[in-house]
mmCIF file of C-alpha atoms in Angstrom:
data_model
loop_
_atom_site.group_PDB
_atom_site.id
_atom_site.type_symbol
_atom_site.label_atom_id
_atom_site.label_comp_id
_atom_site.label_asym_id
_atom_site.label_seq_id
_atom_site.Cartn_x
_atom_site.Cartn_y
_atom_site.Cartn_z
ATOM 1 C CA UNK A 1 121.034 48.067 128.804
ATOM 2 C CA UNK A 2 121.843 51.893 129.371
ATOM 3 C CA UNK A 3 124.766 53.351 127.560
ATOM 4 C CA UNK A 4 127.115 55.026 129.391
ATOM 5 C CA UNK A 5 128.907 58.302 128.017
ATOM 6 C CA UNK A 6 132.151 58.284 129.689
ATOM 7 C CA UNK A 7 132.766 54.562 128.894
ATOM 8 C CA UNK A 8 131.815 55.309 125.338
ATOM 9 C CA UNK A 9 134.446 58.190 125.198
ATOM 10 C CA UNK A 10 137.268 56.184 126.745
ATOM 11 C CA UNK A 11 136.648 53.432 124.236
ATOM 12 C CA UNK A 12 136.599 55.960 121.369
ATOM 13 C CA UNK A 13 139.707 57.450 122.860
ATOM 14 C CA UNK A 14 141.657 54.484 122.405
ATOM 15 C CA UNK A 15 140.444 53.594 119.378
ATOM 16 C CA UNK A 16 141.594 57.128 118.026
ATOM 17 C CA UNK A 17 144.843 56.833 119.834
ATOM 18 C CA UNK A 18 145.311 53.056 118.479
ATOM 19 C CA UNK A 19 144.551 54.883 114.563
ATOM 20 C CA UNK A 20 147.172 57.741 114.639
ATOM 21 C CA UNK A 21 149.479 54.936 115.816
ATOM 22 C CA UNK A 22 149.161 52.493 113.274
ATOM 23 C CA UNK A 23 148.866 55.337 110.398
ATOM 24 C CA UNK A 24 151.629 57.804 111.790
ATOM 25 C CA UNK A 25 149.235 60.613 111.619
ATOM 26 C CA UNK A 26 147.385 63.348 114.023
ATOM 27 C CA UNK A 27 143.689 63.441 114.989
ATOM 28 C CA UNK A 28 142.221 65.909 115.739
ATOM 29 C CA UNK A 29 139.222 65.828 117.957
ATOM 30 C CA UNK A 30 136.767 69.110 118.466
ATOM 31 C CA UNK A 31 135.095 68.989 122.075
ATOM 32 C CA UNK A 32 131.917 71.259 123.145
ATOM 33 C CA UNK A 33 132.728 72.750 126.680
ATOM 34 C CA UNK A 34 130.588 72.208 129.316
ATOM 35 C CA UNK A 35 127.666 74.884 130.216
ATOM 36 C CA UNK A 36 129.772 76.691 133.076
ATOM 37 C CA UNK A 37 132.827 77.076 131.298
ATOM 38 C CA UNK A 38 130.292 78.515 128.374
ATOM 39 C CA UNK A 39 128.972 80.753 131.056
ATOM 40 C CA UNK A 40 132.557 82.118 132.203
ATOM 41 C CA UNK A 41 133.660 82.166 129.008
ATOM 42 C CA UNK A 42 137.310 80.684 130.071
ATOM 43 C CA UNK A 43 138.607 77.352 128.276
ATOM 44 C CA UNK A 44 140.875 75.339 130.347
ATOM 45 C CA UNK A 45 142.081 71.842 130.019
ATOM 46 C CA UNK A 46 139.165 70.313 131.942
ATOM 47 C CA UNK A 47 136.384 72.272 130.230
ATOM 48 C CA UNK A 48 135.144 69.679 128.081
ATOM 49 C CA UNK A 49 131.824 67.937 128.666
ATOM 50 C CA UNK A 50 131.895 64.112 130.376
ATOM 51 C CA UNK A 51 135.127 64.101 127.952
ATOM 52 C CA UNK A 52 138.297 63.834 130.582
ATOM 53 C CA UNK A 53 139.515 60.684 128.686
ATOM 54 C CA UNK A 54 139.941 62.863 125.726
ATOM 55 C CA UNK A 55 141.721 65.616 127.693
ATOM 56 C CA UNK A 56 143.839 63.621 129.787
ATOM 57 C CA UNK A 57 144.763 61.060 126.837
ATOM 58 C CA UNK A 58 145.524 63.864 124.221
ATOM 59 C CA UNK A 59 148.933 64.912 123.485
ATOM 60 C CA UNK A 60 148.258 68.570 122.593
ATOM 61 C CA UNK A 61 145.224 70.782 123.595
ATOM 62 C CA UNK A 62 144.087 73.910 122.208
ATOM 63 C CA UNK A 63 141.280 75.904 123.342
ATOM 64 C CA UNK A 64 139.773 79.170 121.946
ATOM 65 C CA UNK A 65 138.627 81.925 124.428
ATOM 66 C CA UNK A 66 137.223 85.432 124.013
ATOM 67 C CA UNK A 67 140.136 87.492 124.626
ATOM 68 C CA UNK A 68 138.303 90.201 126.468
ATOM 69 C CA UNK A 69 137.605 88.235 128.805
ATOM 70 C CA UNK A 70 140.948 87.650 129.924
ATOM 71 C CA UNK A 71 141.083 91.287 130.357
ATOM 72 C CA UNK A 72 142.043 92.314 133.967
ATOM 73 C CA UNK A 73 141.024 95.844 135.960
ATOM 74 C CA UNK A 74 141.640 96.810 139.609
ATOM 75 C CA UNK A 75 139.095 96.842 142.562
ATOM 76 C CA UNK A 76 138.333 99.164 145.287
ATOM 77 C CA UNK A 77 141.299 97.576 146.913
ATOM 78 C CA UNK A 78 143.775 97.848 144.077
ATOM 79 C CA UNK A 79 143.221 93.739 143.240
ATOM 80 C CA UNK A 80 143.138 92.822 139.730
ATOM 81 C CA UNK A 81 139.945 91.097 138.884
ATOM 82 C CA UNK A 82 138.489 89.679 135.934
ATOM 83 C CA UNK A 83 137.114 92.847 133.751
ATOM 84 C CA UNK A 84 134.122 90.534 132.817
ATOM 85 C CA UNK A 85 132.606 87.684 135.078
ATOM 86 C CA UNK A 86 130.764 86.009 132.219
ATOM 87 C CA UNK A 87 129.976 86.007 128.655
ATOM 88 C CA UNK A 88 126.616 87.672 129.407
ATOM 89 C CA UNK A 89 128.392 90.535 131.101
ATOM 90 C CA UNK A 90 130.797 90.492 127.695
ATOM 91 C CA UNK A 91 128.017 90.740 125.457
ATOM 92 C CA UNK A 92 126.243 93.138 127.620
ATOM 93 C CA UNK A 93 128.766 95.526 127.058
ATOM 94 C CA UNK A 94 129.456 95.292 123.179
ATOM 95 C CA UNK A 95 125.289 95.803 123.725
ATOM 96 C CA UNK A 96 125.930 99.193 125.637
ATOM 97 C CA UNK A 97 129.146 100.338 122.917
ATOM 98 C CA UNK A 98 127.043 99.334 119.739
ATOM 99 C CA UNK A 99 124.125 101.378 121.380
ATOM 100 C CA UNK A 100 126.221 104.280 121.764
ATOM 101 C CA UNK A 101 127.477 103.842 117.940
ATOM 102 C CA UNK A 102 131.022 102.854 119.203
ATOM 103 C CA UNK A 103 131.107 99.442 116.635
ATOM 104 C CA UNK A 104 134.607 99.452 116.281
ATOM 105 C CA UNK A 105 135.079 99.328 120.174
ATOM 106 C CA UNK A 106 132.132 96.402 120.364
ATOM 107 C CA UNK A 107 133.865 94.361 117.709
ATOM 108 C CA UNK A 108 137.134 94.740 119.375
ATOM 109 C CA UNK A 109 135.706 93.493 122.343
ATOM 110 C CA UNK A 110 133.752 90.028 120.619
ATOM 111 C CA UNK A 111 135.576 89.810 117.913
ATOM 112 C CA UNK A 112 139.160 88.789 119.278
ATOM 113 C CA UNK A 113 139.282 85.544 120.354
ATOM 114 C CA UNK A 114 143.007 84.196 122.081
ATOM 115 C CA UNK A 115 143.904 80.517 121.111
ATOM 116 C CA UNK A 116 146.000 78.777 123.906
ATOM 117 C CA UNK A 117 147.744 75.336 124.066
ATOM 118 C CA UNK A 118 146.614 74.597 127.377
ATOM 119 C CA UNK A 119 148.342 70.721 127.320
ATOM 120 C CA UNK A 120 151.705 70.123 125.247
ATOM 121 C CA UNK A 121 153.271 66.721 126.161
ATOM 122 C CA UNK A 122 156.009 67.961 123.486
ATOM 123 C CA UNK A 123 156.851 71.661 124.274
ATOM 124 C CA UNK A 124 155.827 74.698 126.268
ATOM 125 C CA UNK A 125 152.086 74.906 127.841
ATOM 126 C CA UNK A 126 149.838 78.353 127.423
ATOM 127 C CA UNK A 127 152.016 79.823 124.510
ATOM 128 C CA UNK A 128 148.923 82.041 122.814
ATOM 129 C CA UNK A 129 147.974 83.519 119.854
ATOM 130 C CA UNK A 130 145.512 86.081 119.576
ATOM 131 C CA UNK A 131 143.168 85.994 116.196
ATOM 132 C CA UNK A 132 140.529 88.050 114.857
ATOM 133 C CA UNK A 133 136.851 86.248 113.808
ATOM 134 C CA UNK A 134 135.446 87.215 110.934
ATOM 135 C CA UNK A 135 132.111 86.000 111.706
ATOM 136 C CA UNK A 136 130.312 86.743 108.606
ATOM 137 C CA UNK A 137 132.715 84.513 106.448
ATOM 138 C CA UNK A 138 133.521 82.167 109.591
ATOM 139 C CA UNK A 139 136.965 82.403 109.409
ATOM 140 C CA UNK A 140 139.724 83.772 111.669
ATOM 141 C CA UNK A 141 142.454 85.915 110.714
ATOM 142 C CA UNK A 142 145.911 86.807 111.997
ATOM 143 C CA UNK A 143 145.541 90.664 111.362
ATOM 144 C CA UNK A 144 141.935 92.329 112.094
ATOM 145 C CA UNK A 145 140.347 94.836 109.457
ATOM 146 C CA UNK A 146 143.026 98.428 109.419
ATOM 147 C CA UNK A 147 140.171 99.565 111.572
ATOM 148 C CA UNK A 148 140.887 97.458 114.486
ATOM 149 C CA UNK A 149 144.646 96.579 113.960
ATOM 150 C CA UNK A 150 146.228 94.843 116.872
ATOM 151 C CA UNK A 151 148.797 92.210 115.536
ATOM 152 C CA UNK A 152 148.577 88.692 117.069
ATOM 153 C CA UNK A 153 151.824 87.381 118.461
ATOM 154 C CA UNK A 154 152.656 84.009 119.793
ATOM 155 C CA UNK A 155 154.004 84.599 123.739
ATOM 156 C CA UNK A 156 156.370 82.445 125.285
ATOM 157 C CA UNK A 157 157.684 79.882 122.745
ATOM 158 C CA UNK A 158 158.542 79.372 119.042
ATOM 159 C CA UNK A 159 156.389 76.289 117.963
ATOM 160 C CA UNK A 160 157.729 73.357 115.738
ATOM 161 C CA UNK A 161 156.172 70.206 115.512
#
């Protein structure tokens, strides 16, 4: 009998919810994003792959996105459009900058991430914080090295638990 991944996720979701209630604790799940989301670089509440029961059952959902993917520019008609329409275009621009010796600018494009609360049953949604990713250490820091300083701030809301 073929296993239905959606049903397995639904069962796991209920089990995790039950576990959290019984033990009065928080359960954190890390989910992969769909291929489409990975290409356009925009993490949203529905970005998971076959995970709708997790997304809609969760009390809080946090997404991580390349900050540059959120930047806008005016097109020929004066309308604001995405500066980068895919991760491929973002990485291509970073490569061009590196080729020109503009390493700091390239790093600013690909190392800044935006952490956004995409769902929050107990508070405000869409609050965000910008974080700098140090890939060589696999860690996020609140402040970039002095050469790339751009202090992060939470927007819209003071987070409390």
